[in-house]
XYZ file of C-alpha atoms in Angstrom:
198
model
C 77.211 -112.933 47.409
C 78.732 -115.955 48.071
C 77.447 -118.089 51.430
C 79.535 -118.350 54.632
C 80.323 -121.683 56.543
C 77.779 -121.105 59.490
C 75.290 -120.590 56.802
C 75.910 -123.958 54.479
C 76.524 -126.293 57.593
C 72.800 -125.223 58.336
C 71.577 -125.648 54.944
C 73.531 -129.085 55.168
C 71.222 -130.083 58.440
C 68.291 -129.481 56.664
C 69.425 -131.509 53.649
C 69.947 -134.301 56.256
C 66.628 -134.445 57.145
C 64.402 -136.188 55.374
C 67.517 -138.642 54.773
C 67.208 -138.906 59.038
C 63.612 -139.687 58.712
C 63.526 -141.801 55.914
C 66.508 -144.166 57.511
C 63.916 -144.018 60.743
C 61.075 -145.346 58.849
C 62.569 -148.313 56.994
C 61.686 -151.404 58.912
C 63.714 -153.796 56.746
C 66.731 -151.725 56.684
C 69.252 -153.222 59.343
C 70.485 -151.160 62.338
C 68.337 -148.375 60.869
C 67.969 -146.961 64.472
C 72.275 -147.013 64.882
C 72.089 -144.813 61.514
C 69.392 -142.489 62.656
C 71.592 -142.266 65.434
C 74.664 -141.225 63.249
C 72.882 -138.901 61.337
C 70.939 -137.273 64.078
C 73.641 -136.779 66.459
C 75.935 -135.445 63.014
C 73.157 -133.063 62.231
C 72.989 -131.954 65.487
C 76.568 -131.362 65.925
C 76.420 -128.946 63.090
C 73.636 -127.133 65.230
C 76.611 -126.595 67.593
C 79.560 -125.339 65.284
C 77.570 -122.857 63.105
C 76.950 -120.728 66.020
C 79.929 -121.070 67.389
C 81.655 -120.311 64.230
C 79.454 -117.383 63.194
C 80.074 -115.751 66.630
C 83.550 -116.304 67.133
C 84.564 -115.284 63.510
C 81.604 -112.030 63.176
C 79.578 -113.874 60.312
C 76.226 -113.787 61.936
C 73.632 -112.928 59.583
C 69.753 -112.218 59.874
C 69.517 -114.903 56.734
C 71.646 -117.732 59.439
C 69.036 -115.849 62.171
C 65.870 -117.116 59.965
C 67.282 -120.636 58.452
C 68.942 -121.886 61.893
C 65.795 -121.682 64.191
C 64.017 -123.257 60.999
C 66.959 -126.215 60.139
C 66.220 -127.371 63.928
C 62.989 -127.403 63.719
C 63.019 -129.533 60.424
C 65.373 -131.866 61.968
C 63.582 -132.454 65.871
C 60.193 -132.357 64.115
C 61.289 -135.395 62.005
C 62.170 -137.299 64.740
C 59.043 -136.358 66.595
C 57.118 -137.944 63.677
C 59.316 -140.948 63.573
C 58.575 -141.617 67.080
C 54.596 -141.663 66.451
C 55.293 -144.335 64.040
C 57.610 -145.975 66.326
C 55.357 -146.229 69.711
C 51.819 -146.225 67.358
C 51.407 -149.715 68.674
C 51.880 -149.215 72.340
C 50.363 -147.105 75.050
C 52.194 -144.379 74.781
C 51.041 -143.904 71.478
C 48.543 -140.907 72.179
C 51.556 -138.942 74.219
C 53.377 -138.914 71.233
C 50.757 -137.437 69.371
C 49.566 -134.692 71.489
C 53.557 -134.154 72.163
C 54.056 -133.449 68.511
C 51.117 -131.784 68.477
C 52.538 -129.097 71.049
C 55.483 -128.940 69.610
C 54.300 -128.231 66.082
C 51.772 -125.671 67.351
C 54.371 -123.947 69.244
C 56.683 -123.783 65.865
C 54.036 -123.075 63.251
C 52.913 -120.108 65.946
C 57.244 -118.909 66.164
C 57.418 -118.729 62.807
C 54.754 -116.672 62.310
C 55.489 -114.781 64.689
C 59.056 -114.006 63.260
C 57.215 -113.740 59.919
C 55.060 -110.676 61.425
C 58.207 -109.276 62.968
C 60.258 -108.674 60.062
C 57.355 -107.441 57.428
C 56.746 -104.764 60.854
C 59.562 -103.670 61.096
C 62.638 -105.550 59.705
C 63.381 -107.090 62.652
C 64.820 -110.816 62.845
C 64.225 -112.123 65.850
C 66.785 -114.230 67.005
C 66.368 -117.689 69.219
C 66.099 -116.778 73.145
C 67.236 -118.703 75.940
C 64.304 -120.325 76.852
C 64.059 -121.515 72.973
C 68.369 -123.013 73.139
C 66.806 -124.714 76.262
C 63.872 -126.113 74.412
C 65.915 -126.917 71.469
C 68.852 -129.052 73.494
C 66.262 -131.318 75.730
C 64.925 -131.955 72.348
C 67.962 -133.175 70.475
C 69.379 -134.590 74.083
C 66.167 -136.626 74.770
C 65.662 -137.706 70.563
C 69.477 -139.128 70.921
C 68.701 -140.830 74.426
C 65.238 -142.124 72.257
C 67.618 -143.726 69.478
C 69.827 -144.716 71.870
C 67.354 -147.303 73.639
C 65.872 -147.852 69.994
C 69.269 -149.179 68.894
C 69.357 -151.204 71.811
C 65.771 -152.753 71.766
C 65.545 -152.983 68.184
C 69.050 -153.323 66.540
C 69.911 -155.547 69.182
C 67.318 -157.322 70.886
C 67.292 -156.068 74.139
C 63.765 -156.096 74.321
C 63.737 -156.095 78.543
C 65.104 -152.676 78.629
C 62.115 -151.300 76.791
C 60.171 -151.062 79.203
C 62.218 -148.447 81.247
C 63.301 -147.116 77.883
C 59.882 -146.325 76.641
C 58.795 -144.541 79.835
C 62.155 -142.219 80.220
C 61.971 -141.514 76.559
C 58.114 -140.340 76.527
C 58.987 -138.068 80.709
C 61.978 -136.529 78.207
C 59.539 -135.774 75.449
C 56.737 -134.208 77.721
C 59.892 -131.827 79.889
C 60.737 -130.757 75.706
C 56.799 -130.349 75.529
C 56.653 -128.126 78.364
C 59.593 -126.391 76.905
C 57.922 -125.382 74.198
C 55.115 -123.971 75.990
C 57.338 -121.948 77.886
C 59.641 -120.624 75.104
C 56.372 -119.978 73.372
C 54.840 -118.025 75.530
C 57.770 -115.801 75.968
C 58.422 -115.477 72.619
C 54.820 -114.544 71.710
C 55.269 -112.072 75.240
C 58.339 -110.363 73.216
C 56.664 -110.052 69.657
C 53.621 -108.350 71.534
C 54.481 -104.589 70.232
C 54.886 -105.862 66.550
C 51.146 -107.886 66.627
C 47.983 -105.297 65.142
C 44.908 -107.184 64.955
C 43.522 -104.059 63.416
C 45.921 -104.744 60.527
């Protein structure tokens, strides 16, 4: 069976990934935050236009259920780590860390959480409100993050990073809270398919 558009424009996000990060971590390579940029706000986009597509033309599947969730968390999680590297030097450093360490705690806990659903009882549980909520402050407050970065660092601007730094980490915690949220609802709808007796 052949694999719809949704499905490859996911499978192209995750491919974009560790080209994202990699771009992020290069110190010599010029205007590497204007590229992360590119390719973050790109991947993102695609985040947008598979669902649409998949709803508007019926060609939602529980396989674009599984690998969507999964292609954003790839994608936000390797900015996340970018950003450790980025503020480990300042004093924001240990936000970042227990930030990602939410956030990564919250995802590793999801998707085993949808792993125990389906091996129950086939079910593919699909992203819920509070998680599209969780998801979008991410990707809006990782573009605002590369946004100052390409103006501090590409640029030289190094008196807005001050303000930068600060809005970038309140932006990261309301994601971190997000997560907590989404998490706990998620884990609160996934109750009737957990058996610790099993």
């Amino acid at each position: 069976m052949s694999m719809n558009t949704p499905n490859k424009l996911t499978i192209g996000r995750m491919i974009a990934t560790p080209i994202f990060m990699a771009v992020m971590l290069i110190e010599a390579l010029p205007y590497r935050f204007l590229i992360s940029l590119i390719l973050f706000a790109a991947a993102s986009l695609t985040d947008m236009i598979d669902g649409k597509m998949a709803r508007k033309y019926n060609l939602v599947t529980d396989f674009g259920k599984f690998l969507d969730p999964l292609a954003d968390k790839m994608l936000t999680t390797a900015a996340y780590l970018g950003f450790i590297f980025v503020f480990k030097d300042t004093k924001y450093a240990w936000h970042m860390v227990a930030i990602v360490f939410i956030v990564l705690f919250r995802e590793f806990m999801v998707s085993s959480l949808r792993l125990v659903t389906v091996s129950s009882g086939g079910k593919v549980v699909a992203a819920n409100m509070w998680g599209k909520a969780k998801t979008v402050s991410q990707m809006v407050g990782i573009v605002l993050a590369l946004f100052g970065y390409v103006l501090i660092k590409d640029f030289g601007l190094l008196s807005v990073k001050p303000v930068f730094d600060i809005v970038i980490v309140a932006l990261f915690w309301l994601s971190a809270l997000l997560c907590v949220i989404s998490g706990v609802i998620y884990l609160n709808g996934c109750k009737e398919h957990i058996d610790p007796s099993k």
